[in-house]
PDB file of C-alpha atoms in Angstrom:
ATOM      1  CA  UNK A 896       4.025 -15.071   9.676  1.00  0.00           C
ATOM      2  CA  UNK A 897       5.814 -11.829  10.546  1.00  0.00           C
ATOM      3  CA  UNK A 898       4.611  -9.636  13.390  1.00  0.00           C
ATOM      4  CA  UNK A 899       1.858  -7.429  12.088  1.00  0.00           C
ATOM      5  CA  UNK A 900       2.371  -3.692  11.937  1.00  0.00           C
ATOM      6  CA  UNK A 901      -1.196  -2.550  12.196  1.00  0.00           C
ATOM      7  CA  UNK A 902      -2.618   0.627  10.785  1.00  0.00           C
ATOM      8  CA  UNK A 903      -5.132   2.374  13.023  1.00  0.00           C
ATOM      9  CA  UNK A 904      -8.387   0.569  12.238  1.00  0.00           C
ATOM     10  CA  UNK A 905      -8.826  -2.918  10.879  1.00  0.00           C
ATOM     11  CA  UNK A 906     -11.880  -4.468   9.320  1.00  0.00           C
ATOM     12  CA  UNK A 907     -13.637  -6.777  11.725  1.00  0.00           C
ATOM     13  CA  UNK A 908     -15.982  -9.487  10.431  1.00  0.00           C
ATOM     14  CA  UNK A 909     -18.330  -8.619  13.333  1.00  0.00           C
ATOM     15  CA  UNK A 910     -19.146  -5.459  11.353  1.00  0.00           C
ATOM     16  CA  UNK A 911     -21.178  -7.692   9.038  1.00  0.00           C
ATOM     17  CA  UNK A 912     -24.870  -7.650   9.834  1.00  0.00           C
ATOM     18  CA  UNK A 913     -25.759 -10.966   8.200  1.00  0.00           C
ATOM     19  CA  UNK A 914     -23.998 -13.726   6.284  1.00  0.00           C
ATOM     20  CA  UNK A 915     -25.247 -12.572   2.880  1.00  0.00           C
ATOM     21  CA  UNK A 916     -24.093  -8.981   3.325  1.00  0.00           C
ATOM     22  CA  UNK A 917     -21.592  -7.903   0.705  1.00  0.00           C
ATOM     23  CA  UNK A 918     -18.373  -5.981   1.256  1.00  0.00           C
ATOM     24  CA  UNK A 919     -16.413  -3.861  -1.217  1.00  0.00           C
ATOM     25  CA  UNK A 920     -12.673  -4.526  -1.304  1.00  0.00           C
ATOM     26  CA  UNK A 921     -10.794  -1.447  -2.491  1.00  0.00           C
ATOM     27  CA  UNK A 922      -7.225  -1.419  -3.697  1.00  0.00           C
ATOM     28  CA  UNK A 923      -5.385   1.453  -2.012  1.00  0.00           C
ATOM     29  CA  UNK A 924      -2.592   2.798  -4.219  1.00  0.00           C
ATOM     30  CA  UNK A 925      -3.919   4.824  -7.134  1.00  0.00           C
ATOM     31  CA  UNK A 926      -7.490   3.746  -6.423  1.00  0.00           C
ATOM     32  CA  UNK A 927      -8.133   5.468  -3.093  1.00  0.00           C
ATOM     33  CA  UNK A 928      -4.773   7.139  -2.444  1.00  0.00           C
ATOM     34  CA  UNK A 929      -2.383   8.737  -4.940  1.00  0.00           C
ATOM     35  CA  UNK A 930       0.883   6.774  -5.166  1.00  0.00           C
ATOM     36  CA  UNK A 931       3.805   9.224  -4.860  1.00  0.00           C
ATOM     37  CA  UNK A 932       6.100   6.775  -6.640  1.00  0.00           C
ATOM     38  CA  UNK A 933       4.553   7.667  -9.980  1.00  0.00           C
ATOM     39  CA  UNK A 934       4.304  11.396  -9.274  1.00  0.00           C
ATOM     40  CA  UNK A 935       7.847  12.709  -9.403  1.00  0.00           C
ATOM     41  CA  UNK A 936       9.612  10.259  -7.072  1.00  0.00           C
ATOM     42  CA  UNK A 937      12.190   9.363  -9.751  1.00  0.00           C
ATOM     43  CA  UNK A 938      13.167  12.997 -10.346  1.00  0.00           C
ATOM     44  CA  UNK A 939      12.747  14.429  -6.863  1.00  0.00           C
ATOM     45  CA  UNK A 940      14.769  11.776  -5.031  1.00  0.00           C
ATOM     46  CA  UNK A 941      17.159  10.392  -7.631  1.00  0.00           C
ATOM     47  CA  UNK A 942      17.375  12.951 -10.436  1.00  0.00           C
ATOM     48  CA  UNK A 943      16.088  10.631 -13.159  1.00  0.00           C
ATOM     49  CA  UNK A 944      14.147  12.136 -16.033  1.00  0.00           C
ATOM     50  CA  UNK A 945      11.568   9.332 -16.110  1.00  0.00           C
ATOM     51  CA  UNK A 946      10.239   6.384 -14.147  1.00  0.00           C
ATOM     52  CA  UNK A 947      11.505   4.201 -17.006  1.00  0.00           C
ATOM     53  CA  UNK A 948      15.033   5.470 -16.372  1.00  0.00           C
ATOM     54  CA  UNK A 949      14.696   4.616 -12.663  1.00  0.00           C
ATOM     55  CA  UNK A 950      13.385   1.129 -13.502  1.00  0.00           C
ATOM     56  CA  UNK A 951      16.448   0.495 -15.660  1.00  0.00           C
ATOM     57  CA  UNK A 952      18.704   0.625 -12.581  1.00  0.00           C
ATOM     58  CA  UNK A 953      16.297  -0.356  -9.786  1.00  0.00           C
ATOM     59  CA  UNK A 954      16.228  -3.939  -8.487  1.00  0.00           C
ATOM     60  CA  UNK A 955      12.622  -4.885  -9.281  1.00  0.00           C
ATOM     61  CA  UNK A 956      12.714  -8.018  -7.129  1.00  0.00           C
ATOM     62  CA  UNK A 957      13.640  -6.009  -4.041  1.00  0.00           C
ATOM     63  CA  UNK A 958      10.346  -4.139  -3.895  1.00  0.00           C
ATOM     64  CA  UNK A 959       8.298  -7.244  -4.686  1.00  0.00           C
ATOM     65  CA  UNK A 960       9.994  -9.044  -1.794  1.00  0.00           C
ATOM     66  CA  UNK A 961       9.450  -6.037   0.503  1.00  0.00           C
ATOM     67  CA  UNK A 962       5.829  -5.696  -0.572  1.00  0.00           C
ATOM     68  CA  UNK A 963       5.173  -9.349   0.234  1.00  0.00           C
ATOM     69  CA  UNK A 964       6.938  -9.198   3.608  1.00  0.00           C
ATOM     70  CA  UNK A 965       9.819 -11.454   2.563  1.00  0.00           C
ATOM     71  CA  UNK A 966      12.411  -8.779   3.411  1.00  0.00           C
ATOM     72  CA  UNK A 967      12.502  -5.844   5.819  1.00  0.00           C
ATOM     73  CA  UNK A 968      12.538  -2.179   4.917  1.00  0.00           C
ATOM     74  CA  UNK A 969      16.275  -2.007   5.704  1.00  0.00           C
ATOM     75  CA  UNK A 970      16.918  -4.995   3.420  1.00  0.00           C
ATOM     76  CA  UNK A 971      14.851  -3.320   0.703  1.00  0.00           C
ATOM     77  CA  UNK A 972      16.843  -0.110   0.921  1.00  0.00           C
ATOM     78  CA  UNK A 973      20.125  -2.085   0.865  1.00  0.00           C
ATOM     79  CA  UNK A 974      19.027  -3.818  -2.348  1.00  0.00           C
ATOM     80  CA  UNK A 975      17.121  -0.926  -3.926  1.00  0.00           C
ATOM     81  CA  UNK A 976      19.460  -0.469  -6.875  1.00  0.00           C
ATOM     82  CA  UNK A 977      21.016  -3.248  -8.932  1.00  0.00           C
ATOM     83  CA  UNK A 978      24.485  -1.797  -8.284  1.00  0.00           C
ATOM     84  CA  UNK A 979      23.698  -1.548  -4.533  1.00  0.00           C
ATOM     85  CA  UNK A 980      24.492   2.166  -4.308  1.00  0.00           C
ATOM     86  CA  UNK A 981      23.383   3.662  -0.960  1.00  0.00           C
ATOM     87  CA  UNK A 982      19.809   4.813  -0.533  1.00  0.00           C
ATOM     88  CA  UNK A 983      18.604   7.239   2.118  1.00  0.00           C
ATOM     89  CA  UNK A 984      15.658   5.294   3.509  1.00  0.00           C
ATOM     90  CA  UNK A 985      14.581   8.063   5.869  1.00  0.00           C
ATOM     91  CA  UNK A 986      14.390  10.472   2.936  1.00  0.00           C
ATOM     92  CA  UNK A 987      12.242   8.015   0.966  1.00  0.00           C
ATOM     93  CA  UNK A 988       9.868   7.497   3.904  1.00  0.00           C
ATOM     94  CA  UNK A 989       9.597  11.254   4.444  1.00  0.00           C
ATOM     95  CA  UNK A 990       8.970  11.864   0.751  1.00  0.00           C
ATOM     96  CA  UNK A 991       6.225   9.238   0.594  1.00  0.00           C
ATOM     97  CA  UNK A 992       4.607  10.389   3.839  1.00  0.00           C
ATOM     98  CA  UNK A 993       4.392  13.972   2.690  1.00  0.00           C
ATOM     99  CA  UNK A 994       2.831  13.116  -0.660  1.00  0.00           C
ATOM    100  CA  UNK A 995       0.133  10.533   0.032  1.00  0.00           C
ATOM    101  CA  UNK A 996      -3.273  12.073  -0.629  1.00  0.00           C
ATOM    102  CA  UNK A 997      -6.765  10.909  -1.435  1.00  0.00           C
ATOM    103  CA  UNK A 998      -7.503  10.493  -5.143  1.00  0.00           C
ATOM    104  CA  UNK A 999      -9.978  13.109  -6.284  1.00  0.00           C
ATOM    105  CA  UNK A1000     -13.521  12.244  -5.208  1.00  0.00           C
ATOM    106  CA  UNK A1001     -12.602   8.970  -3.505  1.00  0.00           C
ATOM    107  CA  UNK A1002     -12.808  10.164   0.092  1.00  0.00           C
ATOM    108  CA  UNK A1003     -16.247  11.607  -0.557  1.00  0.00           C
ATOM    109  CA  UNK A1004     -17.374   8.391  -2.265  1.00  0.00           C
ATOM    110  CA  UNK A1005     -16.113   6.262   0.627  1.00  0.00           C
ATOM    111  CA  UNK A1006     -17.835   8.491   3.185  1.00  0.00           C
ATOM    112  CA  UNK A1007     -21.082   8.259   1.221  1.00  0.00           C
ATOM    113  CA  UNK A1008     -20.814   4.459   1.031  1.00  0.00           C
ATOM    114  CA  UNK A1009     -19.882   4.180   4.711  1.00  0.00           C
ATOM    115  CA  UNK A1010     -22.779   6.417   5.740  1.00  0.00           C
ATOM    116  CA  UNK A1011     -25.113   4.282   3.613  1.00  0.00           C
ATOM    117  CA  UNK A1012     -24.040   1.214   5.607  1.00  0.00           C
ATOM    118  CA  UNK A1013     -21.964  -0.355   2.842  1.00  0.00           C
ATOM    119  CA  UNK A1014     -19.130  -2.434   4.271  1.00  0.00           C
ATOM    120  CA  UNK A1015     -15.737  -1.698   2.774  1.00  0.00           C
ATOM    121  CA  UNK A1016     -12.187  -2.856   3.386  1.00  0.00           C
ATOM    122  CA  UNK A1017      -8.787  -1.918   1.972  1.00  0.00           C
ATOM    123  CA  UNK A1018      -7.074  -4.766   0.088  1.00  0.00           C
ATOM    124  CA  UNK A1019      -3.562  -3.648  -0.745  1.00  0.00           C
ATOM    125  CA  UNK A1020      -0.338  -4.853  -2.266  1.00  0.00           C
ATOM    126  CA  UNK A1021       1.881  -2.736  -0.049  1.00  0.00           C
ATOM    127  CA  UNK A1022       4.701  -3.166   2.460  1.00  0.00           C
ATOM    128  CA  UNK A1023       3.521  -3.613   6.038  1.00  0.00           C
ATOM    129  CA  UNK A1024       5.962  -0.947   7.233  1.00  0.00           C
ATOM    130  CA  UNK A1025       4.532   1.641   4.827  1.00  0.00           C
ATOM    131  CA  UNK A1026       0.803   1.096   5.418  1.00  0.00           C
ATOM    132  CA  UNK A1027       0.993   3.184   8.626  1.00  0.00           C
ATOM    133  CA  UNK A1028       2.558   6.008   6.575  1.00  0.00           C
ATOM    134  CA  UNK A1029      -0.534   6.001   4.365  1.00  0.00           C
ATOM    135  CA  UNK A1030      -2.791   5.871   7.420  1.00  0.00           C
ATOM    136  CA  UNK A1031      -0.995   8.759   9.123  1.00  0.00           C
ATOM    137  CA  UNK A1032      -1.152  10.878   5.966  1.00  0.00           C
ATOM    138  CA  UNK A1033      -4.789  10.419   4.938  1.00  0.00           C
ATOM    139  CA  UNK A1034      -6.553   8.644   7.851  1.00  0.00           C
ATOM    140  CA  UNK A1035      -7.804   6.014   5.422  1.00  0.00           C
ATOM    141  CA  UNK A1036      -9.358   3.887   8.147  1.00  0.00           C
ATOM    142  CA  UNK A1037     -11.808   6.645   9.105  1.00  0.00           C
ATOM    143  CA  UNK A1038     -13.572   5.764   5.849  1.00  0.00           C
ATOM    144  CA  UNK A1039     -12.283   2.332   4.821  1.00  0.00           C
ATOM    145  CA  UNK A1040     -10.792  -0.025   7.409  1.00  0.00           C
ATOM    146  CA  UNK A1041      -7.704  -1.997   6.446  1.00  0.00           C
ATOM    147  CA  UNK A1042      -8.599  -5.593   5.591  1.00  0.00           C
ATOM    148  CA  UNK A1043      -5.533  -7.087   3.911  1.00  0.00           C
ATOM    149  CA  UNK A1044      -1.978  -5.858   3.401  1.00  0.00           C
ATOM    150  CA  UNK A1045       0.312  -8.069   1.314  1.00  0.00           C
ATOM    151  CA  UNK A1046       3.365  -7.200   3.404  1.00  0.00           C
ATOM    152  CA  UNK A1047       1.700  -8.729   6.476  1.00  0.00           C
ATOM    153  CA  UNK A1048       0.360 -11.837   4.796  1.00  0.00           C
ATOM    154  CA  UNK A1049       3.079 -12.799   2.317  1.00  0.00           C
ATOM    155  CA  UNK A1050       0.867 -12.944  -0.767  1.00  0.00           C
ATOM    156  CA  UNK A1051       0.372 -10.291  -3.423  1.00  0.00           C
ATOM    157  CA  UNK A1052      -2.442  -9.797  -5.881  1.00  0.00           C
ATOM    158  CA  UNK A1053      -3.136 -11.417  -8.291  1.00  0.00           C
ATOM    159  CA  UNK A1054      -2.345 -14.656  -6.431  1.00  0.00           C
ATOM    160  CA  UNK A1055      -5.303 -16.758  -5.342  1.00  0.00           C
ATOM    161  CA  UNK A1056      -3.875 -16.768  -1.796  1.00  0.00           C
ATOM    162  CA  UNK A1057      -4.106 -12.976  -1.618  1.00  0.00           C
ATOM    163  CA  UNK A1058      -7.769 -12.978  -2.646  1.00  0.00           C
ATOM    164  CA  UNK A1059      -8.554 -15.874  -0.301  1.00  0.00           C
ATOM    165  CA  UNK A1060      -6.825 -14.008   2.545  1.00  0.00           C
ATOM    166  CA  UNK A1061      -8.732 -10.802   1.816  1.00  0.00           C
ATOM    167  CA  UNK A1062     -12.047 -12.640   1.727  1.00  0.00           C
ATOM    168  CA  UNK A1063     -11.221 -14.378   5.012  1.00  0.00           C
ATOM    169  CA  UNK A1064     -10.276 -11.019   6.553  1.00  0.00           C
ATOM    170  CA  UNK A1065     -13.746  -9.657   5.845  1.00  0.00           C
ATOM    171  CA  UNK A1066     -15.510 -12.852   6.868  1.00  0.00           C
ATOM    172  CA  UNK A1067     -16.528 -14.129   3.445  1.00  0.00           C
TER     173      UNK A1067
END
């Protein structure tokens, strides 16, 4: 297993009051937090008129490998496009960081659930190196602690291993 790059607050099974207590596992991107990739990324960074146009030249396997922790961020940027044209990784990170935001109503819902004593954890298909960008932008863990990040564990949803890992992370 790779070294973990930990966002600020992680779910701890000791937060559970009793063995039968339930926990809500929330996906992060486009459930709790708006994903900048689908909100102008293609045009703003690369000048494409649509996400479809970007996908036609983007190496799809590169992101999947990055998201599961099989390759590093630098390796992802080096293999971003099928033709291996250069990519400004710092510009991508900056763009993402500046555009993460809570989905409408989700922060308030999570605060209400947290204040009602409902246990929650984030369960995300996302690169380990980018989870801290999300945390820094929206302070997700103040409402929902991080439970499982695919880039740390090597398994993405919908694999059984990802769900088993998430359940283990929250003590179920």
